[in-house]
Short mmCIF file of C-alpha atoms in Angstrom, two decimals:
data_model
loop_
_atom_site.label_atom_id
_atom_site.label_comp_id
_atom_site.label_asym_id
_atom_site.label_seq_id
_atom_site.Cartn_x
_atom_site.Cartn_y
_atom_site.Cartn_z
CA MET W 1 21.04 -5.10 15.81
CA ALA W 2 19.91 -4.24 12.30
CA ILE W 3 16.48 -5.15 10.96
CA ILE W 4 16.70 -6.00 7.26
CA LEU W 5 13.40 -6.63 5.50
CA PHE W 6 13.86 -8.94 2.54
CA ASP W 7 11.75 -9.59 -0.55
CA ASP W 8 10.73 -13.11 -1.49
CA ASN W 9 8.54 -14.22 -4.41
CA ALA W 10 5.74 -11.98 -3.10
CA HIS W 11 7.56 -9.09 -4.76
CA HIS W 12 6.58 -10.58 -8.14
CA THR W 13 3.01 -11.56 -7.26
CA LEU W 14 2.32 -8.10 -5.77
CA LEU W 15 3.20 -6.25 -8.98
CA PRO W 16 2.54 -3.55 -10.13
CA LEU W 17 2.44 -2.19 -6.56
CA THR W 18 5.98 -3.39 -5.89
CA TYR W 19 7.58 -2.04 -9.05
CA THR W 20 8.35 1.12 -7.10
CA ARG W 21 9.17 -0.28 -3.65
CA PRO W 22 10.16 -3.32 -1.59
CA VAL W 23 7.30 -5.40 -0.24
CA ALA W 24 7.81 -4.15 3.32
CA ASP W 25 7.27 -0.56 2.18
CA LEU W 26 3.62 -1.40 1.40
CA ARG W 27 1.03 0.18 3.70
CA ILE W 28 -1.58 -2.09 5.30
CA GLY W 29 -3.46 -0.96 8.37
CA MET W 30 -2.09 2.39 9.51
CA LEU W 31 1.59 1.72 9.02
CA THR W 32 3.82 0.26 6.37
CA ILE W 33 5.00 -3.26 7.15
CA ALA W 34 8.51 -1.90 7.76
CA GLU W 35 7.19 0.71 10.21
CA LYS W 36 5.35 -2.03 12.10
CA TRP W 37 8.53 -4.08 12.53
CA ALA W 38 10.49 -1.01 13.64
CA ARG W 39 7.95 -0.29 16.38
CA TYR W 40 7.72 -3.87 17.58
CA LEU W 41 11.50 -4.44 17.59
CA LYS W 42 12.35 -0.83 18.57
CA SER W 43 15.03 -0.54 15.93
CA ALA W 44 15.76 1.13 12.61
CA TYR W 45 15.34 -0.86 9.41
CA SER W 46 16.58 -1.21 5.86
CA PHE W 47 15.70 -3.36 2.86
CA HIS W 48 17.17 -6.29 0.95
CA THR W 49 15.51 -5.88 -2.41
CA LEU W 50 16.01 -5.93 -6.17
CA ASP W 51 19.08 -4.18 -7.59
CA TYR W 52 17.25 -1.33 -9.34
CA LEU W 53 15.37 -0.48 -6.11
CA LYS W 54 18.55 -0.27 -4.04
CA ILE W 55 19.25 3.25 -5.32
CA LYS W 56 16.29 4.39 -3.22
CA PHE W 57 16.12 1.60 -0.62
CA PRO W 58 19.71 0.69 0.35
CA VAL W 59 20.60 -2.08 2.77
CA ASN W 60 22.36 -1.41 6.08
CA ILE W 61 24.37 -4.34 7.47
CA GLU W 62 25.76 -4.32 11.01
CA ALA W 63 27.58 -6.82 13.21
CA ASP W 64 24.30 -8.50 14.18
CA ASN W 65 21.41 -8.64 11.70
CA VAL W 66 17.91 -10.04 11.66
CA PHE W 67 16.53 -10.59 8.16
CA VAL W 68 12.72 -10.49 8.27
CA ASN W 69 10.31 -11.44 5.49
CA GLY W 70 8.87 -8.15 4.22
CA ALA W 71 5.54 -9.74 3.31
CA VAL W 72 4.84 -10.77 6.92
CA CYS W 73 3.16 -8.46 9.45
CA PRO W 74 4.48 -8.66 13.02
CA ASP W 75 2.60 -9.69 16.14
CA GLU W 76 3.59 -10.53 19.71
CA ASN W 77 4.06 -14.25 19.02
CA LEU W 78 6.33 -13.60 16.04
CA ILE W 79 8.39 -11.07 17.98
CA GLU W 80 8.89 -13.59 20.78
CA ALA W 81 10.01 -16.28 18.32
CA ILE W 82 12.45 -13.94 16.58
CA ASP W 83 13.90 -12.72 19.89
CA LYS W 84 14.83 -16.32 20.71
CA LEU W 85 16.81 -16.85 17.49
CA GLN W 86 20.54 -17.45 17.83
CA THR W 87 23.02 -16.33 15.19
CA GLY W 88 22.71 -18.69 12.21
CA GLN W 89 19.20 -19.86 13.11
CA ALA W 90 16.26 -19.40 10.74
CA LEU W 91 12.54 -19.26 11.48
CA LYS W 92 10.26 -20.92 8.92
CA SER W 93 6.56 -21.59 8.51
CA ASN W 94 6.37 -24.67 6.30
CA ASP W 95 8.66 -23.65 3.40
CA GLN W 96 8.30 -19.89 3.88
CA LEU W 97 11.32 -18.17 5.42
CA MET W 98 10.10 -15.83 8.15
CA ALA W 99 13.36 -14.60 9.65
CA VAL W 100 17.01 -15.47 10.06
CA LYS W 101 19.71 -14.03 12.33
CA LEU W 102 23.10 -13.55 10.65
CA ASN W 103 26.49 -12.03 11.40
CA ALA W 104 27.94 -9.37 9.10
CA ALA W 105 29.85 -11.79 6.85
CA ASP W 106 26.87 -14.06 6.23
CA ALA W 107 24.54 -11.09 5.86
CA GLU W 108 26.58 -9.79 2.93
CA SER W 109 25.78 -12.97 0.97
CA PHE W 110 22.18 -13.42 2.14
CA ASP W 111 20.00 -15.39 -0.29
CA VAL W 112 16.34 -16.00 0.45
CA ASN W 113 16.60 -19.39 -1.27
CA ALA W 114 19.68 -20.52 0.65
CA ASP W 115 19.62 -23.76 2.65
CA PHE W 116 19.67 -22.66 6.30
CA GLY W 117 20.75 -25.67 8.32
CA ASP W 118 19.43 -24.70 11.74
CA VAL W 119 15.70 -24.14 11.23
CA ILE W 120 13.05 -23.43 13.86
CA ASN W 121 9.49 -24.26 12.77
CA TYR W 122 6.87 -21.58 13.40
CA SER W 123 3.36 -23.04 13.74
CA ASN W 124 1.28 -20.03 14.87
CA LEU W 125 -1.05 -18.16 12.55
CA PHE W 126 0.18 -14.85 11.12
CA VAL W 127 -0.81 -12.17 8.61
CA SER W 128 1.07 -11.96 5.34
CA ILE W 129 0.39 -10.56 1.89
CA LYS W 130 0.96 -12.33 -1.41
CA TYR W 131 -1.39 -10.64 -3.89
CA PRO W 132 -2.56 -7.00 -4.26
CA GLU W 133 -6.08 -7.80 -3.05
CA ASP W 134 -4.65 -9.05 0.25
CA ILE W 135 -3.99 -5.43 1.18
CA PHE W 136 -7.64 -4.38 1.35
CA ARG W 137 -8.80 -7.89 2.34
CA LYS W 138 -6.61 -7.97 5.46
CA ASN W 139 -6.72 -4.26 6.21
CA ASP W 140 -9.36 -4.76 8.91
CA ILE W 141 -7.05 -7.04 10.92
CA GLU W 142 -4.07 -4.72 10.61
CA LEU W 143 -6.03 -1.56 11.40
CA ARG W 144 -7.15 -3.06 14.68
CA LYS W 145 -3.61 -4.23 15.54
CA ASP W 146 -2.07 -0.88 14.66
CA PHE W 147 -4.71 0.98 16.68
CA GLN W 148 -3.76 -1.01 19.77
CA LEU W 149 -0.05 -0.57 19.06
CA LEU W 150 -0.26 3.20 18.60
CA THR W 151 -2.71 4.05 21.40
CA LYS W 152 -1.33 1.86 24.19
CA GLY W 153 -0.69 4.03 27.24
CA ARG W 154 -1.85 7.21 25.46
CA THR W 155 -4.89 9.45 25.83
CA SER W 156 -6.77 10.88 22.88
CA ALA W 157 -6.71 14.62 22.27
CA ALA W 158 -10.05 16.40 22.49
CA ILE W 159 -11.92 17.31 19.32
CA SER W 160 -14.76 19.73 18.70
CA LEU W 161 -18.07 19.05 20.45
CA THR W 162 -19.83 19.63 17.12
CA ASN W 163 -18.90 16.02 16.26
CA VAL W 164 -20.75 12.86 17.26
CA ILE W 165 -18.62 9.91 18.41
CA ILE W 166 -20.38 6.55 18.73
CA GLY W 167 -18.53 3.93 20.75
CA ASP W 168 -15.24 4.09 22.66
CA ASP W 169 -12.47 3.17 20.20
CA PHE W 170 -11.74 6.68 18.96
CA PHE W 171 -8.33 8.36 19.09
CA ALA W 172 -7.19 11.75 17.81
CA GLU W 173 -3.63 13.03 17.94
CA GLU W 174 -2.88 16.64 18.83
CA GLY W 175 -3.49 18.81 15.79
CA ALA W 176 -6.30 16.68 14.35
CA VAL W 177 -9.31 18.82 13.46
CA ALA W 178 -12.90 17.71 12.83
CA GLU W 179 -16.19 19.57 12.73
CA CYS W 180 -19.84 18.49 12.45
CA SER W 181 -19.00 14.89 11.54
CA THR W 182 -19.97 11.46 12.85
CA PHE W 183 -17.51 8.75 13.88
CA ASN W 184 -19.00 5.29 14.47
CA THR W 185 -16.55 2.93 16.20
CA THR W 186 -19.00 0.13 17.01
CA ASN W 187 -17.61 -1.97 14.13
CA GLY W 188 -13.98 -0.97 14.54
CA PRO W 189 -11.63 1.73 15.83
CA ILE W 190 -11.07 5.17 14.28
CA TYR W 191 -7.69 6.96 14.39
CA LEU W 192 -7.03 10.58 13.34
CA SER W 193 -3.33 11.41 13.01
CA ALA W 194 -1.75 14.79 13.71
CA ASN W 195 -2.47 17.67 11.33
CA THR W 196 -5.43 15.94 9.70
CA GLU W 197 -8.74 17.57 8.87
CA ILE W 198 -12.20 16.03 8.69
CA TRP W 199 -14.47 18.59 7.04
CA GLU W 200 -18.10 19.19 7.91
CA GLY W 201 -20.79 16.64 7.13
CA THR W 202 -18.47 13.63 6.90
CA HIS W 203 -19.69 10.21 8.09
CA ILE W 204 -17.08 7.56 8.97
CA ARG W 205 -17.60 3.98 10.14
CA GLY W 206 -14.58 2.13 11.53
CA PRO W 207 -12.21 0.60 11.32
CA PHE W 208 -10.61 3.67 9.77
CA ALA W 209 -7.32 5.53 9.97
CA ILE W 210 -6.12 8.76 8.41
CA CYS W 211 -2.40 9.54 8.41
CA GLU W 212 -0.72 12.89 8.97
CA HIS W 213 -1.43 15.97 6.83
CA SER W 214 -4.41 14.40 5.05
CA GLN W 215 -7.90 15.79 4.57
CA VAL W 216 -11.41 14.39 4.17
CA LYS W 217 -13.66 16.79 2.25
CA MET W 218 -17.22 17.86 3.08
CA GLY W 219 -19.98 15.28 2.92
CA THR W 220 -17.67 12.30 2.46
CA LYS W 221 -18.95 8.80 3.31
CA ILE W 222 -16.33 6.27 4.43
CA TYR W 223 -16.92 2.64 5.39
CA GLY W 224 -14.38 0.34 7.04
CA ALA W 225 -11.91 -1.05 6.69
CA THR W 226 -10.31 1.99 5.08
CA THR W 227 -6.91 3.68 5.37
CA VAL W 228 -6.02 7.13 4.05
CA GLY W 229 -2.25 7.56 3.99
CA PRO W 230 -0.25 10.76 4.58
CA TYR W 231 -0.68 13.91 2.48
CA CYS W 232 -3.90 12.74 0.80
CA ARG W 233 -7.20 14.45 0.09
CA VAL W 234 -10.31 12.32 -0.29
CA GLY W 235 -14.02 12.80 -0.91
CA GLY W 236 -17.10 11.03 -2.27
CA GLU W 237 -17.76 7.44 -1.15
CA ILE W 238 -15.00 5.06 -0.06
CA ASN W 239 -15.37 1.48 1.15
CA ASN W 240 -12.71 -0.99 2.34
CA SER W 241 -9.87 0.70 0.45
CA VAL W 242 -6.24 1.58 1.16
CA ILE W 243 -4.78 4.81 -0.22
CA TRP W 244 -1.06 4.86 0.53
CA GLY W 245 -0.09 8.51 0.45
CA TYR W 246 0.39 11.68 -1.60
CA SER W 247 -2.70 10.76 -3.61
CA SER W 248 -6.00 12.49 -4.26
CA LYS W 249 -9.54 11.21 -4.66
CA GLY W 250 -11.04 14.54 -3.85
CA HIS W 251 -14.40 14.45 -5.63
CA GLU W 252 -17.65 12.52 -5.86
CA GLY W 253 -17.45 8.96 -7.09
CA TYR W 254 -17.18 5.49 -5.58
CA LEU W 255 -13.97 3.68 -4.61
CA GLY W 256 -14.47 0.21 -3.13
CA ASN W 257 -12.33 -2.84 -2.30
CA SER W 258 -9.38 -1.09 -3.86
CA VAL W 259 -5.73 -0.08 -3.40
CA LEU W 260 -4.26 3.21 -4.63
CA GLY W 261 -0.51 3.75 -4.62
CA GLU W 262 1.35 7.02 -4.09
CA TRP W 263 1.08 10.09 -6.35
CA CYS W 264 -2.23 8.93 -7.86
CA ASN W 265 -5.06 11.27 -8.83
CA ILE W 266 -8.66 10.19 -9.38
CA GLY W 267 -10.70 12.57 -11.54
CA ALA W 268 -14.11 13.92 -10.55
CA ASP W 269 -16.96 11.39 -10.73
CA THR W 270 -14.61 8.50 -11.38
CA ASN W 271 -16.15 5.23 -10.19
CA ASN W 272 -14.98 1.68 -9.88
CA SER W 273 -17.10 -1.46 -9.87
CA ASN W 274 -16.32 -3.93 -7.11
CA LEU W 275 -19.02 -6.51 -7.95
CA LYS W 276 -19.73 -8.18 -11.28
CA ASN W 277 -23.29 -8.00 -12.63
CA ASN W 278 -23.54 -11.79 -12.48
CA TYR W 279 -21.95 -11.93 -8.99
CA ALA W 280 -19.18 -14.15 -10.36
CA GLU W 281 -15.70 -14.53 -8.90
CA VAL W 282 -13.41 -11.62 -9.82
CA LYS W 283 -10.17 -12.16 -11.72
CA LEU W 284 -7.12 -9.86 -11.62
CA TRP W 285 -4.20 -9.50 -14.00
CA ASP W 286 -1.15 -11.28 -12.54
CA TYR W 287 2.25 -10.04 -13.72
CA SER W 288 4.03 -13.16 -12.49
CA THR W 289 2.02 -15.47 -14.77
CA GLN W 290 1.05 -12.86 -17.40
CA ARG W 291 -2.57 -13.95 -17.32
CA PHE W 292 -5.72 -13.23 -15.32
CA ARG W 293 -5.85 -15.03 -11.96
CA LYS W 294 -8.90 -16.06 -9.93
CA THR W 295 -8.99 -14.14 -6.66
CA GLY W 296 -11.63 -16.18 -4.84
CA LEU W 297 -13.39 -12.85 -4.14
CA GLN W 298 -16.84 -11.64 -5.09
CA PHE W 299 -15.91 -8.06 -4.19
CA CYS W 300 -12.73 -6.71 -5.77
CA GLY W 301 -12.29 -3.26 -7.29
CA LEU W 302 -9.32 -1.24 -8.52
CA ILE W 303 -5.59 -1.85 -8.07
CA MET W 304 -3.72 1.32 -9.10
CA ALA W 305 0.08 1.62 -8.93
CA ASP W 306 2.13 4.76 -8.20
CA HIS W 307 1.89 7.85 -10.42
CA ALA W 308 -1.28 6.62 -12.18
CA LYS W 309 -4.08 9.08 -12.99
CA SER W 310 -7.68 9.00 -14.21
CA GLY W 311 -9.69 11.73 -15.95
CA ILE W 312 -13.18 12.86 -15.02
CA ASN W 313 -16.02 10.33 -15.28
CA THR W 314 -13.65 7.39 -15.76
CA MET W 315 -15.37 4.03 -15.26
CA PHE W 316 -13.17 1.21 -13.98
CA ASN W 317 -14.66 -2.25 -14.35
CA THR W 318 -14.60 -4.91 -11.64
CA GLY W 319 -11.08 -6.14 -10.96
CA THR W 320 -9.06 -3.57 -12.91
CA VAL W 321 -5.27 -3.31 -12.58
CA VAL W 322 -3.66 0.00 -13.60
CA GLY W 323 0.12 0.04 -13.90
CA VAL W 324 2.75 2.56 -12.84
CA GLY W 325 2.50 5.96 -14.50
CA ALA W 326 -0.61 5.14 -16.55
CA ASN W 327 -2.98 7.95 -17.51
CA VAL W 328 -6.56 6.79 -18.17
CA PHE W 329 -9.37 8.96 -19.56
CA GLY W 330 -12.33 9.08 -21.97
CA ALA W 331 -15.77 7.51 -22.26
CA GLY W 332 -16.51 3.82 -21.76
CA PHE W 333 -14.81 1.12 -19.71
CA PRO W 334 -11.05 0.80 -20.26
CA ARG W 335 -9.61 -2.71 -20.35
CA ASN W 336 -9.20 -4.61 -17.07
CA PHE W 337 -5.41 -4.42 -17.35
CA VAL W 338 -3.92 -1.04 -18.20
CA PRO W 339 -0.17 -1.51 -18.73
CA ASP W 340 2.38 0.69 -17.06
CA PHE W 341 3.04 4.02 -18.82
CA SER W 342 -0.10 3.81 -20.95
CA TRP W 343 -1.99 6.87 -22.21
CA GLY W 344 -5.65 6.55 -23.26
CA GLY W 345 -8.81 4.65 -22.46
CA ALA W 346 -11.61 2.54 -23.94
CA GLN W 347 -10.96 4.01 -27.40
CA GLY W 348 -7.37 2.75 -27.33
CA PHE W 349 -3.98 3.32 -25.73
CA GLU W 350 -0.58 4.60 -26.77
CA VAL W 351 2.73 4.78 -24.92
CA TYR W 352 2.98 7.52 -22.31
CA LEU W 353 6.48 8.72 -23.21
CA ILE W 354 8.78 8.81 -20.22
CA ASN W 355 9.78 12.47 -20.69
CA LYS W 356 6.12 13.51 -20.79
CA MET W 357 5.36 11.47 -17.68
CA PHE W 358 8.34 13.13 -15.93
CA GLU W 359 6.95 16.58 -16.72
CA THR W 360 3.72 15.69 -14.94
CA ALA W 361 5.50 14.04 -12.01
CA GLN W 362 7.68 17.12 -11.50
CA LYS W 363 4.59 19.32 -11.23
CA VAL W 364 2.99 16.91 -8.77
CA PHE W 365 6.11 16.77 -6.58
CA ASP W 366 6.39 20.57 -6.64
CA ARG W 367 3.10 20.65 -4.73
CA ARG W 368 4.82 18.85 -1.83
CA ASP W 369 7.57 21.02 -0.38
CA HIS W 370 9.34 18.16 1.40
CA ARG W 371 9.60 15.74 -1.54
CA ASP W 372 11.84 16.13 -4.60
CA PHE W 373 11.45 14.48 -7.98
CA ASP W 374 15.17 13.89 -8.05
CA GLU W 375 17.53 11.75 -10.10
CA ILE W 376 16.87 8.73 -7.88
CA GLU W 377 13.12 8.88 -8.58
CA GLN W 378 13.72 9.41 -12.29
CA ASN W 379 16.19 6.53 -12.58
CA LEU W 380 13.83 4.20 -10.74
CA LEU W 381 10.91 5.06 -13.04
CA THR W 382 13.12 4.73 -16.10
CA ALA W 383 14.07 1.21 -15.01
CA ILE W 384 10.37 0.33 -14.61
CA PHE W 385 9.55 1.85 -18.01
CA GLU W 386 12.14 -0.45 -19.61
CA GLN W 387 11.03 -3.54 -17.67
CA THR W 388 7.37 -3.12 -18.65
CA GLU W 389 7.86 -2.43 -22.37
CA LYS W 390 6.63 -5.93 -23.30
CA TYR W 391 3.14 -5.13 -21.96
CA ARG W 392 2.69 -2.05 -24.18
CA GLN W 393 2.00 -3.76 -27.51
CA PHE W 394 -0.73 -1.38 -28.66
#
């Protein structure tokens, strides 16, 4: 049986994070949503997504297929409800399609807005994401769920006795290294993946997870609920943030209530505000409405899409959205919405020409031996560059 994770309208409301990926490829907790479903259902997965993304995320249709909403995180109750579906039956929560089981012929013509005649109503609570801030806002819940999922029936590897571990919810995979650091699990679990390094003098409060081949530099302070994805290097002060992977925030500076995509780099002493001076509700730029949207949050920091960069001493104001491939630098606060493929800062922006951005991306990819900045990546970014042209009216 094939698991096919489909995009609904959340793909539009989660921009710019979803310009470069299907919704289910977003990381929340330790795992991406797709990886969660694969572990729960014990099956491989593919994506039903927008046409330009299919070059990187193709769909795989088999004789029996379960289409699952990519914005929904799995749990035991959902898995039980999906297991009971018969071919042709759909699972809905109010008007939101959660899952549908289809044969090969019907799967070929799947449409999220189709009228599925045989509908099962799902009334239990569940975790889903609709807006970018949902990723850090619900990261605590998903970190705890993923910790239980990944540690069930397993025993933690031993780490150096130079460390102090407070509480019982600590797990290290073989190959995780830590020295002279403190891990406080009284407020949530802490998980160190294989081939990770926690350098001396680091203080971490859970819930926290670091994914494979990532590093935390000396003297770092991390507060939950925070996730550091694979192949990252982080330092400074981090609070309730999700860094997806292949990104660096390696120096002093504060990152709070934020989401960083892949291939991002935060310059030394870059800081973001996560609280307005007047304690007012934070607004975020919404691509789907092309205006600023109330978040209902008092604490909301930086949303940064893939391939974005900031120079040293950059100051991001409360509730800033930085688009794909943007390069931000200079004195002062840049605007709260930095369009995709922008080059500049508070003194003004110009278009970051696609060939120049590719030159930088190639150098960044060259630092990762197992990832290539190939034609697929270039075509995907070119499509995004064309789609976002209307926002770059400098």
